[in-house]
Structure formats: C-alpha cells, structure tokens
Amino acid sequence: MEEQFILRVPPNIAERIERLLNENNASSSEDKSLDLQFSEDGRSGTFMIGNEHFPAALLDLPSVVESYKTYDDNSLVKTADIGQMIMVRESGDVAPDVIECRHGLTPPMRDARKRRFRREPDLNPELVSRVEKDLLKIIAGGTVDNLDVEIAEQEGDENARGANKKPAAAPVSKHDVPEPLTNAGDPDRSDSDESDDSV
C-alpha cells in the first residue's frame, strides 16, 4: 500500500503546480520547490510553492475514498484508502473551525454526513457509564448491584398478576359440524389446478 493524500488547492495554485509538473526545462530550483509543514496540533499548517506561503488545514472526509492504479488501462489495482484531505486556501480566506469536511469529493456526496448517514443517538452519559461499570463487573465474575432488587420486583409482579387471573376456559369442540373436503377427494390436484386433461 502506498501512502496517499488528497491535496485541494485554489485554481491559481493548481495551475502553477500543473505547470511545474509538466515542465521539462530546468528552471530555477526556487520556482520548483513545493513544501508542506504542519504545526504541533497536526491540523493546521503552511503550504509553500516557491517563495509564497499559503495556509493549509488537514480535514477528515465524511467517508473513506479508495484510490486505484492501472498499468494497462484495463485492470485496476487498489493502492490506498484515503480518509483525510489537505485543503490549501488563499491567505485572506477564513480558516475552517471544524476538523471534518462537510462535503465529500464529488457532487453526490454534498453534505453527506447530514443526508446519507444515520445520526448518533442521544444517550445519557450517566446511563452509559453505569451500564459500562455493570458490564465490567459481570465480566469480572461479579454481580450487578441493582440486579437483586429488579429480580425481586419482577417476581412480586408475576405473583400479583397470577392471583388476579381467572382459570382459562377449556376450548369448546364442535362435534356435529363435518369438516369440508377439498378437491373432491382427489389428493393430487389443487383447487387452483384448472387444466384440461382431454387435450
């Protein structure tokens, strides 16, 4: 597997990068230098092309993107899973305040997190921590603290319900009514079989 990332740049920077990659002439090394440096937080940094510096941010994509390589334009070989994108912006543009990109790479993935993925359920943090502690106790071989109370309450409820119940009446059988016969005694044919055997 190769290490890959997506670099999204403004159109004017994209033209300069394309020009640098397509040039065969040996021009000055300062014009050809590309560099990317990140700060200590790992999410913000600087993209340098030549002597110009542009702010950059590392954003998570809403879904994983697979990249493929081909040698013969016929068969594809998967080379990487890409989950992050480096977004370069102009110096005057506002820095993103989130760590996840709202949109995917293609138009169908616009606002993908909101439109295509299930929302996370609203859970009470106290309930989650209590259940986690109870599970850890059960795994360690212990019992849950509130389990005895709940079992006693359930047994008491069942006894109270049983006292209020009436005995079930026996089903009444019908002796005088004969059961209808289907297919007129022909076991090999169904009611829906209306084929003519005379042909």
CSV table of C-alpha atoms in Angstrom, one decimal:
chain,number,residue,atom,x,y,z
A,1,MET,CA,0.0,0.0,0.0
A,2,GLU,CA,1.2,3.5,-0.8
A,3,GLU,CA,0.7,6.5,1.5
A,4,GLN,CA,-1.6,8.9,-0.3
A,5,PHE,CA,-3.5,12.1,0.5
A,6,ILE,CA,-5.8,14.5,-1.4
A,7,LEU,CA,-4.4,18.0,-1.9
A,8,ARG,CA,-7.2,20.5,-2.7
A,9,VAL,CA,-5.8,23.9,-3.8
A,10,PRO,CA,-7.3,27.1,-5.3
A,11,PRO,CA,-7.4,27.3,-9.1
A,12,ASN,CA,-4.5,29.7,-9.4
A,13,ILE,CA,-2.2,27.4,-7.3
A,14,ALA,CA,-3.4,24.4,-9.2
A,15,GLU,CA,-2.3,26.0,-12.5
A,16,ARG,CA,1.2,26.7,-11.0
A,17,ILE,CA,1.5,23.1,-9.8
A,18,GLU,CA,0.4,21.7,-13.1
A,19,ARG,CA,2.9,23.9,-14.9
A,20,LEU,CA,5.7,22.8,-12.6
A,21,LEU,CA,4.9,19.1,-13.1
A,22,ASN,CA,4.7,19.4,-16.9
A,23,GLU,CA,7.9,21.5,-17.3
A,24,ASN,CA,10.8,19.6,-18.7
A,25,ASN,CA,13.2,22.6,-18.7
A,26,ALA,CA,15.5,23.0,-15.8
A,27,SER,CA,14.4,26.3,-14.3
A,28,SER,CA,15.4,27.8,-11.1
A,29,SER,CA,15.1,25.5,-8.1
A,30,GLU,CA,13.2,28.1,-6.1
A,31,ASP,CA,10.3,28.1,-8.5
A,32,LYS,CA,10.1,24.3,-8.4
A,33,SER,CA,10.1,23.8,-4.6
A,34,LEU,CA,6.9,22.5,-3.0
A,35,ASP,CA,6.8,22.1,0.7
A,36,LEU,CA,4.1,21.3,3.3
A,37,GLN,CA,4.7,21.9,7.1
A,38,PHE,CA,2.3,21.3,9.9
A,39,SER,CA,2.2,22.9,13.3
A,40,GLU,CA,2.2,21.0,16.6
A,41,ASP,CA,-1.6,20.3,16.6
A,42,GLY,CA,-1.3,18.4,13.3
A,43,ARG,CA,-4.3,20.0,11.8
A,44,SER,CA,-3.1,23.4,10.6
A,45,GLY,CA,0.0,24.2,8.6
A,46,THR,CA,1.6,26.0,5.7
A,47,PHE,CA,1.8,25.0,2.0
A,48,MET,CA,4.8,26.6,0.2
A,49,ILE,CA,5.2,26.9,-3.5
A,50,GLY,CA,8.4,28.8,-4.5
A,51,ASN,CA,8.6,31.8,-2.1
A,52,GLU,CA,4.9,32.0,-1.5
A,53,HIS,CA,3.2,30.6,1.7
A,54,PHE,CA,-0.5,29.6,1.8
A,55,PRO,CA,-2.4,28.4,4.9
A,56,ALA,CA,-3.5,24.8,4.9
A,57,ALA,CA,-5.7,22.6,7.1
A,58,LEU,CA,-6.0,18.8,7.4
A,59,LEU,CA,-9.7,17.8,7.3
A,60,ASP,CA,-11.3,14.4,7.7
A,61,LEU,CA,-13.5,13.3,4.8
A,62,PRO,CA,-17.1,12.1,5.6
A,63,SER,CA,-16.3,8.7,4.1
A,64,VAL,CA,-13.3,6.7,3.0
A,65,VAL,CA,-12.2,7.1,-0.6
A,66,GLU,CA,-10.4,4.3,-2.4
A,67,SER,CA,-7.7,5.1,-4.9
A,68,TYR,CA,-6.7,2.8,-7.7
A,69,LYS,CA,-3.8,2.5,-10.1
A,70,THR,CA,-3.6,0.9,-13.6
A,71,TYR,CA,-0.7,-0.1,-15.7
A,72,ASP,CA,-2.6,-1.2,-18.9
A,73,ASP,CA,-5.8,0.8,-18.8
A,74,ASN,CA,-7.7,-2.4,-18.4
A,75,SER,CA,-7.2,-3.8,-14.9
A,76,LEU,CA,-7.2,-1.7,-11.7
A,77,VAL,CA,-5.2,-2.3,-8.6
A,78,LYS,CA,-6.3,-0.7,-5.3
A,79,THR,CA,-3.5,1.3,-3.8
A,80,ALA,CA,-4.9,3.1,-0.7
A,81,ASP,CA,-7.8,4.1,1.4
A,82,ILE,CA,-7.9,7.9,1.8
A,83,GLY,CA,-9.8,9.4,4.8
A,84,GLN,CA,-8.2,12.9,5.0
A,85,MET,CA,-7.7,15.8,2.8
A,86,ILE,CA,-5.3,18.8,2.9
A,87,MET,CA,-7.1,21.9,2.0
A,88,VAL,CA,-5.0,24.9,0.9
A,89,ARG,CA,-6.6,28.3,0.9
A,90,GLU,CA,-5.7,31.8,-0.1
A,91,SER,CA,-4.1,34.0,2.6
A,92,GLY,CA,-7.2,36.1,3.2
A,93,ASP,CA,-9.7,33.2,3.4
A,94,VAL,CA,-11.2,32.2,6.8
A,95,ALA,CA,-9.7,29.1,8.4
A,96,PRO,CA,-12.2,26.2,8.9
A,97,ASP,CA,-13.3,25.7,12.6
A,98,VAL,CA,-14.1,22.0,12.2
A,99,ILE,CA,-11.9,19.0,11.7
A,100,GLU,CA,-14.3,17.2,9.3
A,101,CYS,CA,-15.0,18.3,5.8
A,102,ARG,CA,-18.8,18.8,5.4
A,103,HIS,CA,-18.8,17.7,1.8
A,104,GLY,CA,-17.3,14.7,0.1
A,105,LEU,CA,-15.1,14.9,-3.0
A,106,THR,CA,-17.9,14.5,-5.6
A,107,PRO,CA,-21.3,16.3,-6.1
A,108,PRO,CA,-23.4,13.3,-4.9
A,109,MET,CA,-21.5,13.5,-1.6
A,110,ARG,CA,-22.5,17.1,-0.9
A,111,ASP,CA,-23.5,17.5,2.7
A,112,ALA,CA,-23.0,13.7,3.0
A,113,ARG,CA,-22.9,13.5,6.8
A,114,LYS,CA,-26.3,15.1,7.2
A,115,ARG,CA,-28.1,13.4,4.2
A,116,ARG,CA,-26.6,9.9,4.0
A,117,PHE,CA,-25.5,8.8,7.4
A,118,ARG,CA,-27.6,8.0,10.5
A,119,ARG,CA,-27.4,10.5,13.3
A,120,GLU,CA,-25.8,9.4,16.6
A,121,PRO,CA,-28.4,8.6,19.2
A,122,ASP,CA,-28.8,10.9,22.2
A,123,LEU,CA,-27.5,8.9,25.2
A,124,ASN,CA,-27.4,10.0,28.8
A,125,PRO,CA,-23.7,9.9,29.8
A,126,GLU,CA,-24.6,8.7,33.3
A,127,LEU,CA,-26.6,5.8,31.9
A,128,VAL,CA,-23.7,4.8,29.6
A,129,SER,CA,-21.1,4.9,32.4
A,130,ARG,CA,-23.4,2.9,34.7
A,131,VAL,CA,-24.0,0.2,32.1
A,132,GLU,CA,-20.3,0.1,31.4
A,133,LYS,CA,-19.5,-0.4,35.1
A,134,ASP,CA,-22.1,-3.1,35.3
A,135,LEU,CA,-20.7,-4.9,32.3
A,136,LEU,CA,-17.2,-4.8,33.7
A,137,LYS,CA,-18.5,-6.3,37.0
A,138,ILE,CA,-20.2,-9.1,35.1
A,139,ILE,CA,-17.1,-9.8,33.0
A,140,ALA,CA,-15.0,-10.0,36.2
A,141,GLY,CA,-17.4,-12.6,37.6
A,142,GLY,CA,-19.3,-10.4,40.0
A,143,THR,CA,-22.9,-9.4,40.0
A,144,VAL,CA,-24.7,-6.1,39.3
A,145,ASP,CA,-25.6,-4.0,42.3
A,146,ASN,CA,-29.3,-3.3,41.4
A,147,LEU,CA,-29.9,-6.8,39.9
A,148,ASP,CA,-31.4,-8.3,43.1
A,149,VAL,CA,-33.9,-5.5,43.6
A,150,GLU,CA,-35.1,-5.8,40.0
A,151,ILE,CA,-35.5,-9.6,40.2
A,152,ALA,CA,-37.4,-9.4,43.4
A,153,GLU,CA,-39.7,-6.7,41.9
A,154,GLN,CA,-40.3,-8.9,38.8
A,155,GLU,CA,-41.2,-11.9,40.9
A,156,GLY,CA,-43.5,-9.9,43.0
A,157,ASP,CA,-45.2,-8.5,39.9
A,158,GLU,CA,-45.7,-12.0,38.5
A,159,ASN,CA,-47.2,-13.3,41.7
A,160,ALA,CA,-49.6,-10.4,41.8
A,161,ARG,CA,-50.6,-10.9,38.2
A,162,GLY,CA,-51.2,-14.7,38.8
A,163,ALA,CA,-53.6,-14.0,41.7
A,164,ASN,CA,-55.8,-11.8,39.6
A,165,LYS,CA,-56.0,-14.2,36.6
A,166,LYS,CA,-59.0,-16.4,36.1
A,167,PRO,CA,-58.5,-20.0,35.1
A,168,ALA,CA,-58.6,-20.4,31.4
A,169,ALA,CA,-61.7,-22.0,29.9
A,170,ALA,CA,-61.4,-25.2,28.0
A,171,PRO,CA,-61.9,-24.8,24.3
A,172,VAL,CA,-65.3,-25.9,23.1
A,173,SER,CA,-65.2,-28.6,20.4
A,174,LYS,CA,-67.7,-28.8,17.6
A,175,HIS,CA,-68.8,-32.4,17.2
A,176,ASP,CA,-71.8,-32.0,14.9
A,177,VAL,CA,-70.1,-29.9,12.1
A,178,PRO,CA,-68.3,-32.1,9.4
A,179,GLU,CA,-65.1,-30.6,8.1
A,180,PRO,CA,-65.3,-29.5,4.4
A,181,LEU,CA,-63.4,-31.7,2.0
A,182,THR,CA,-61.3,-30.0,-0.7
A,183,ASN,CA,-60.5,-31.2,-4.2
A,184,ALA,CA,-63.5,-33.6,-4.1
A,185,GLY,CA,-61.4,-36.4,-2.8
A,186,ASP,CA,-58.6,-36.1,-5.5
A,187,PRO,CA,-55.4,-35.7,-3.4
A,188,ASP,CA,-53.1,-35.0,-6.4
A,189,ARG,CA,-54.9,-31.9,-7.6
A,190,SER,CA,-55.2,-28.5,-6.0
A,191,ASP,CA,-58.2,-26.1,-6.1
A,192,SER,CA,-56.3,-23.8,-8.5
A,193,ASP,CA,-55.4,-26.6,-10.9
A,194,GLU,CA,-57.9,-26.0,-13.7
A,195,SER,CA,-56.0,-27.6,-16.5
A,196,ASP,CA,-57.9,-29.7,-19.1
A,197,ASP,CA,-56.5,-33.3,-19.4
A,198,SER,CA,-58.5,-34.0,-22.5
A,199,VAL,CA,-56.1,-32.4,-24.9
